[in-house]
Each structure stands twice: as C-alpha cells, then as structure tokens.
mmCIF file of C-alpha atoms in Angstrom:
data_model
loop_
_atom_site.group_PDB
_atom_site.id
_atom_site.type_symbol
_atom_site.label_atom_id
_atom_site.label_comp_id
_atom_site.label_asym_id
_atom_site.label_seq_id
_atom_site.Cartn_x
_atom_site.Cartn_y
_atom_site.Cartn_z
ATOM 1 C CA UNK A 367 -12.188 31.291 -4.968
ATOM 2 C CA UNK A 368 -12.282 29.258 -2.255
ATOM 3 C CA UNK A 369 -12.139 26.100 -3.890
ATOM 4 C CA UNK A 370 -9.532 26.956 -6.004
ATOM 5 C CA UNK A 371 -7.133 27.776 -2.761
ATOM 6 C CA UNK A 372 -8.167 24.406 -1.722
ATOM 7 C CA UNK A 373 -7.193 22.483 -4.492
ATOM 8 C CA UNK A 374 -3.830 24.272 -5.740
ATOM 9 C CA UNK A 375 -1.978 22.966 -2.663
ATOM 10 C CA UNK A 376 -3.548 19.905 -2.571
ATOM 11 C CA UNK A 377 -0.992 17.244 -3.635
ATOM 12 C CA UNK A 378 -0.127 14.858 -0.752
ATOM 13 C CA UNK A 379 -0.585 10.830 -1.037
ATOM 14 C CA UNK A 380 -4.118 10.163 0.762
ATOM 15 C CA UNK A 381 -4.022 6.780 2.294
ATOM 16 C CA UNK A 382 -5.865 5.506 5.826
ATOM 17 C CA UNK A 383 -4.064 5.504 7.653
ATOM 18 C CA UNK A 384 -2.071 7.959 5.985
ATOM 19 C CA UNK A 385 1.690 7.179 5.427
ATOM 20 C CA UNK A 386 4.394 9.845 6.320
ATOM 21 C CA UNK A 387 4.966 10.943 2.568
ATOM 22 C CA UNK A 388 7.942 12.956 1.364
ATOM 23 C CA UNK A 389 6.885 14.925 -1.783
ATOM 24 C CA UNK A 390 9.308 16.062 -4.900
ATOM 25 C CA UNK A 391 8.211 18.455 -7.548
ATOM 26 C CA UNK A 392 6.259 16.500 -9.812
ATOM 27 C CA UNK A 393 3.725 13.621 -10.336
ATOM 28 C CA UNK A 394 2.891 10.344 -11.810
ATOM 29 C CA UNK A 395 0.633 9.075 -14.147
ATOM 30 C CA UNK A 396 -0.301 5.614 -14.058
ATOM 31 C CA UNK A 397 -1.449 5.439 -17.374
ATOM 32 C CA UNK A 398 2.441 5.134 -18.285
ATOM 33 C CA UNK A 399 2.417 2.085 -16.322
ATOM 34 C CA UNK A 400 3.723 -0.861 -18.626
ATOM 35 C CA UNK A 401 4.399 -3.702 -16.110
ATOM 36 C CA UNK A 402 4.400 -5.016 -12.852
ATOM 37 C CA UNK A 403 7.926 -6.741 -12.083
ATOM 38 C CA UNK A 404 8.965 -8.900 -8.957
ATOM 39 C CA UNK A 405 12.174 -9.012 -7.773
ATOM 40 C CA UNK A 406 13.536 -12.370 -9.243
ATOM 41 C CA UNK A 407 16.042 -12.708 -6.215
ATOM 42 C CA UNK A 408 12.892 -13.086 -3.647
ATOM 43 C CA UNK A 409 9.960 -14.081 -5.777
ATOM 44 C CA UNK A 410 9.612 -17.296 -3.625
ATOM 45 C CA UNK A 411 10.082 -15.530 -0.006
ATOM 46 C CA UNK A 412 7.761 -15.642 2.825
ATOM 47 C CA UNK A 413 6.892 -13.393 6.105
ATOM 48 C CA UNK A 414 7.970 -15.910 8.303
ATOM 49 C CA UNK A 415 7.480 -13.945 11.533
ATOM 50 C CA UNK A 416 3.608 -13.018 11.188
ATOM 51 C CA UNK A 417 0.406 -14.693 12.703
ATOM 52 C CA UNK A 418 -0.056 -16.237 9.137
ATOM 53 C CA UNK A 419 -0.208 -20.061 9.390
ATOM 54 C CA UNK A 420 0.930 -20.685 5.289
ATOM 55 C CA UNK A 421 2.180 -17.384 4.259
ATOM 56 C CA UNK A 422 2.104 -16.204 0.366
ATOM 57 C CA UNK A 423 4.981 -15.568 -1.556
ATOM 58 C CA UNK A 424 6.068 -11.951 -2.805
ATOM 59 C CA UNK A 425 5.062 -13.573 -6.230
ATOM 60 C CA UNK A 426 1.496 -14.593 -4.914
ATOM 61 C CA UNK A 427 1.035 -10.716 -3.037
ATOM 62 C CA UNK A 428 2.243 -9.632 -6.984
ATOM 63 C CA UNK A 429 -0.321 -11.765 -8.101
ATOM 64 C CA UNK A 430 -3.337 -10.757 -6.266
ATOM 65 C CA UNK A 431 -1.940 -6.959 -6.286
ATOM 66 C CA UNK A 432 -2.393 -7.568 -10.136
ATOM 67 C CA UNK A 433 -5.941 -8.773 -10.149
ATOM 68 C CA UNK A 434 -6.799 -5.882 -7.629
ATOM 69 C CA UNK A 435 -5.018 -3.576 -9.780
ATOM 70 C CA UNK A 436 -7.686 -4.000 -12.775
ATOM 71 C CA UNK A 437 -10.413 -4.789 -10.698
ATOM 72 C CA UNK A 438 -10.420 -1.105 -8.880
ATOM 73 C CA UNK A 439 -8.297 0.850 -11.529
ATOM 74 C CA UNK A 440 -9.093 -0.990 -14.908
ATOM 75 C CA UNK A 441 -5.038 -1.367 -15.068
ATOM 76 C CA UNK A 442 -4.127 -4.490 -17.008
ATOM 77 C CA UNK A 443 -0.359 -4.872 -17.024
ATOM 78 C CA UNK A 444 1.494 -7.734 -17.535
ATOM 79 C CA UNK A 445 3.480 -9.477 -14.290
ATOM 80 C CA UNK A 446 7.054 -10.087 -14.884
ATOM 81 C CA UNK A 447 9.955 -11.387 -13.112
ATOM 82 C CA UNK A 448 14.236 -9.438 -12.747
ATOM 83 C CA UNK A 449 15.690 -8.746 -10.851
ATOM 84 C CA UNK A 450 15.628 -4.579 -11.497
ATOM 85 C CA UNK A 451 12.555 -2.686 -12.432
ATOM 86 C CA UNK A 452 11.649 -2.245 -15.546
ATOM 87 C CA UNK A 453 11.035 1.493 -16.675
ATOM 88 C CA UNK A 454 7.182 2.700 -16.238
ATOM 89 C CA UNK A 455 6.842 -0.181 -13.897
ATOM 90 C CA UNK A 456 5.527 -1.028 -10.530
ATOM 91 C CA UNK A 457 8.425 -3.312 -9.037
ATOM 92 C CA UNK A 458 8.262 -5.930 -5.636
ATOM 93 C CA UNK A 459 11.329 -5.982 -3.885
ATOM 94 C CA UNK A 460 12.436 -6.623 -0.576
ATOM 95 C CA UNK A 461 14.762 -4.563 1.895
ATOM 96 C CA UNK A 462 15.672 -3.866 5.192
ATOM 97 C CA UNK A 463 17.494 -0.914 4.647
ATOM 98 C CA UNK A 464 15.617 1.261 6.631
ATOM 99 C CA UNK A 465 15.652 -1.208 10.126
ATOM 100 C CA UNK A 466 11.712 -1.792 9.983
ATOM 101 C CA UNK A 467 10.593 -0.775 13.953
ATOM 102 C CA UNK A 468 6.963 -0.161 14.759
ATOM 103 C CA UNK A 469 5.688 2.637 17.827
ATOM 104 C CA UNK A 470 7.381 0.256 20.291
ATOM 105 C CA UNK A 471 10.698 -0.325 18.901
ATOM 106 C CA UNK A 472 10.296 -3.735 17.971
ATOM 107 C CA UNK A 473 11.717 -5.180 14.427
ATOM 108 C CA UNK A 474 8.212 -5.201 12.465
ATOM 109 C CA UNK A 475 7.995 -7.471 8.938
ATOM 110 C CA UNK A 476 4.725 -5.579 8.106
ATOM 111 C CA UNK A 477 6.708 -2.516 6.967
ATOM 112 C CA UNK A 478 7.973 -1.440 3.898
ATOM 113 C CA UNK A 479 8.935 1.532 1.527
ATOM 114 C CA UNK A 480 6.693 3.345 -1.420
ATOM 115 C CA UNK A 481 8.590 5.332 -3.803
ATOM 116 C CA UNK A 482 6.655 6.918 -6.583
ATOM 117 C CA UNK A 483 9.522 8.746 -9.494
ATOM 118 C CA UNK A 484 9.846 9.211 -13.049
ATOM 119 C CA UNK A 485 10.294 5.942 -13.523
ATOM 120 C CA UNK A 486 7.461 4.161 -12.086
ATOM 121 C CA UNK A 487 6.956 2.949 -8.423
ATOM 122 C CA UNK A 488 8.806 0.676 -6.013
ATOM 123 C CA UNK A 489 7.096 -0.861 -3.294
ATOM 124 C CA UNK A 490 10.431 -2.589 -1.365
ATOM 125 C CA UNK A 491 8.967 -4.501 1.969
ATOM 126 C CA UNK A 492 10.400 -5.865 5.191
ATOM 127 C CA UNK A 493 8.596 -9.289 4.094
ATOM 128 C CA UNK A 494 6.240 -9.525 1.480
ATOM 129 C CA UNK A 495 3.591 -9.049 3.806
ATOM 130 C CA UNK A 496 5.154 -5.788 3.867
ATOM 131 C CA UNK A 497 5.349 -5.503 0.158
ATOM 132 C CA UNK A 498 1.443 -6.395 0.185
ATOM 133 C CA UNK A 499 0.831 -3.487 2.673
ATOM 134 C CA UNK A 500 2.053 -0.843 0.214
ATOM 135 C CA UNK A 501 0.401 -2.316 -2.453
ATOM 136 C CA UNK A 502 -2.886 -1.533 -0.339
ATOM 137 C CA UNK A 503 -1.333 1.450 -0.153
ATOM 138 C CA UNK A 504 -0.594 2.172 -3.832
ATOM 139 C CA UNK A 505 -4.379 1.392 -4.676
ATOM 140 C CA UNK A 506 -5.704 3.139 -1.874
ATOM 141 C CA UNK A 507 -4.034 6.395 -2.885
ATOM 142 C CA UNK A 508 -4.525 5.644 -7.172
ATOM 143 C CA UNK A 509 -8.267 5.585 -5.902
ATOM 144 C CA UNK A 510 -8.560 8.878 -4.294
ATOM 145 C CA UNK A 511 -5.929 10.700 -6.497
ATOM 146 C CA UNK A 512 -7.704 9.835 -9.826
ATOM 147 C CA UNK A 513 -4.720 7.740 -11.240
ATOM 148 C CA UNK A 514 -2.010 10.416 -10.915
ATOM 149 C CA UNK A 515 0.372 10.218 -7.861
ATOM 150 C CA UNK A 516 2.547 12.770 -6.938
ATOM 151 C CA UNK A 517 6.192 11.766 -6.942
ATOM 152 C CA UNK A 518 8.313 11.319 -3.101
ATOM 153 C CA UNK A 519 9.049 8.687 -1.318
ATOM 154 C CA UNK A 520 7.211 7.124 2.381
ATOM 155 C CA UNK A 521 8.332 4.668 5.111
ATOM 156 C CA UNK A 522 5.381 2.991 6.693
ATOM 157 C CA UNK A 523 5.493 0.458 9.503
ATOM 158 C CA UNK A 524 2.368 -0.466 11.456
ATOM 159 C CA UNK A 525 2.038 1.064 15.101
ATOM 160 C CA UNK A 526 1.789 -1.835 16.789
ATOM 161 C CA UNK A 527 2.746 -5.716 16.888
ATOM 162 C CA UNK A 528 -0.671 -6.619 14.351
ATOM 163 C CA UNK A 529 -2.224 -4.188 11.967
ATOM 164 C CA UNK A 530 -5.967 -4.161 11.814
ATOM 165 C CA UNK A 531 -8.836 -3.299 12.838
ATOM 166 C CA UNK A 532 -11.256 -4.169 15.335
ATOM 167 C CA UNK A 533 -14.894 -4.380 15.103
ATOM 168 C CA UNK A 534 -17.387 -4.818 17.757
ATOM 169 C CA UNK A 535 -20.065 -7.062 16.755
ATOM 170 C CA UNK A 536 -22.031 -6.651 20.040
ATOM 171 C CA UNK A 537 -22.724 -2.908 18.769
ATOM 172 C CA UNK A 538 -24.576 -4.111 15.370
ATOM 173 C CA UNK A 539 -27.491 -5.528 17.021
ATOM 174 C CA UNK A 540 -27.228 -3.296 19.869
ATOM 175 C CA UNK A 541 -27.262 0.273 18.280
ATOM 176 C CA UNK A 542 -30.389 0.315 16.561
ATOM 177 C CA UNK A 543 -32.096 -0.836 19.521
ATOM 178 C CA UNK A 544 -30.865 2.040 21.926
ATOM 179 C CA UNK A 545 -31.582 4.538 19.192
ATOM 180 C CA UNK A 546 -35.069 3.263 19.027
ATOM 181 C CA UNK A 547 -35.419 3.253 23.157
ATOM 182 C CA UNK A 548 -34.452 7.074 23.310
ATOM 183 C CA UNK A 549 -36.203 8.409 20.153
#
C-alpha cells in the first residue's frame, strides 16, 4: 500500500542538483526520439564569457551530447543541422529570452532552458555551455526516470559565478587514518 502511494505521485524531473521543473499532464518517451538537431543559425557559437581557454561549439556540445546519449541510454540518433526542430527530436538552440541571472544577480552564460512536450525536447542555452548543462541535465534525469520524462518546462542557472564541485583531497588520505585511530 505504501509503495503504491509513493509511486502514483511520483512524476517530477530528478536531476542533482535538481532544476525548478514545471510539470503538464503528460510524459515523454524517448524511444520516439528520431534525431538530435542543432540550431543551424548558432552551430558555430562559443561561451565566450567562461573560464574556458578554447571553448566548444554548440555543434561540438551536440556532438559529445550524442556519444553520451548512446553510451548511458543505448540512444543512437542521427545529428542534424535547421534551423527548427525536427518533430520527435532533441533540438540545440540558443536564447536569452529569459535574462540568464544566477543567486547574485549577475548575467550567467551557464544557464539555459529544458522543455520536454509532445514533440520532443528543447534544450535552448544562454551559451552553449549552457546548452551542454541541460544536456547533463536531460541524461541525468533519462537515467533515473527509466527513459520516460514527464512533459513541463525548467529554467536552470547555476547559483553562483562557476558551477562545480569541490573536492578535498587532503580528506582521502586522511579519513581512513582517523577512523582507524578512534576504532
């Protein structure tokens, strides 16, 4: 019983971090997917205000996105360039619509915007370092979800100036001894 009241309202995007996700009525299988498309108009744009020295293309991110997708998911789709989305399709763009800010009010490139419909998905960046974050994203979620994505629509834009992580490598040789000492 239990897991049955668990599940039935269960039907958000799962991400990390997760996304603020606006959910319509229905979902999306991504079996129907037929093609991944970039945006001809900004195929050959760059992030040029990230830390990254020689930044890819939207095509490249497409690229790599590609490889990733049938790497983790088994999807093999063809990559194709217009400049509209083709139906059943996962298609690159780039926008500023939305006036990209992170938690401090400052412009942000590493944002973008995921909408998952009856068509297929859009992933529409500030950059296409953007557009790469909601691939991770898109994968991310297809992972946990089991292929089928419910349909809505998310703005994401990192909390502060960098997204990552940090790691303290001091802690990896540390830990073990100080379990060791008070054991």
């Amino acid at each position: 019983m239990f897991w049955g009241q668990l599940t039935a309202g269960y039907s958000r995007l799962v991400t990390i971090p997760t996304i603020p996700f606006t959910e319509t009525s229905d979902t999306y299988s991504l079996a129907r997917l037929t093609s991944i498309v970039v945006d001809a108009r900004y195929a050959n744009a760059v992030d040029n205000d990230g830390a990254t020295q020689i930044p890819p293309t939207l095509q490249q991110f497409a690229e790599t996105f590609q490889n990733d997708l049938q790497s983790t998911l088994g999807i093999d789709i063809p990559l194709t360039s217009s400049m509209t989305a083709a139906p059943n399709s996962i298609f690159f763009t780039l926008t500023n619509e939305t006036g990209f800010h992170d938690a401090a009010g400052r412009n942000t490139s590493e944002a973008y915007t995921l909408t998952i419909n009856e068509d297929g998905v859009e992933i529409a960046g500030a950059s296409p370092l953007g557009a790469w974050w909601g691939s991770r994203s898109l994968i991310q979620a297809a992972v946990v979800s089991g292929h089928t994505l419910p349909q809505g629509s998310a703005v994401d834009a990192p909390g502060w100036t960098t997204r990552g992580i940090m790691v303290c490598a001091s802690l990896a040789e540390l830990l073990p001894r100080v379990v060791t000492y008070f054991n």
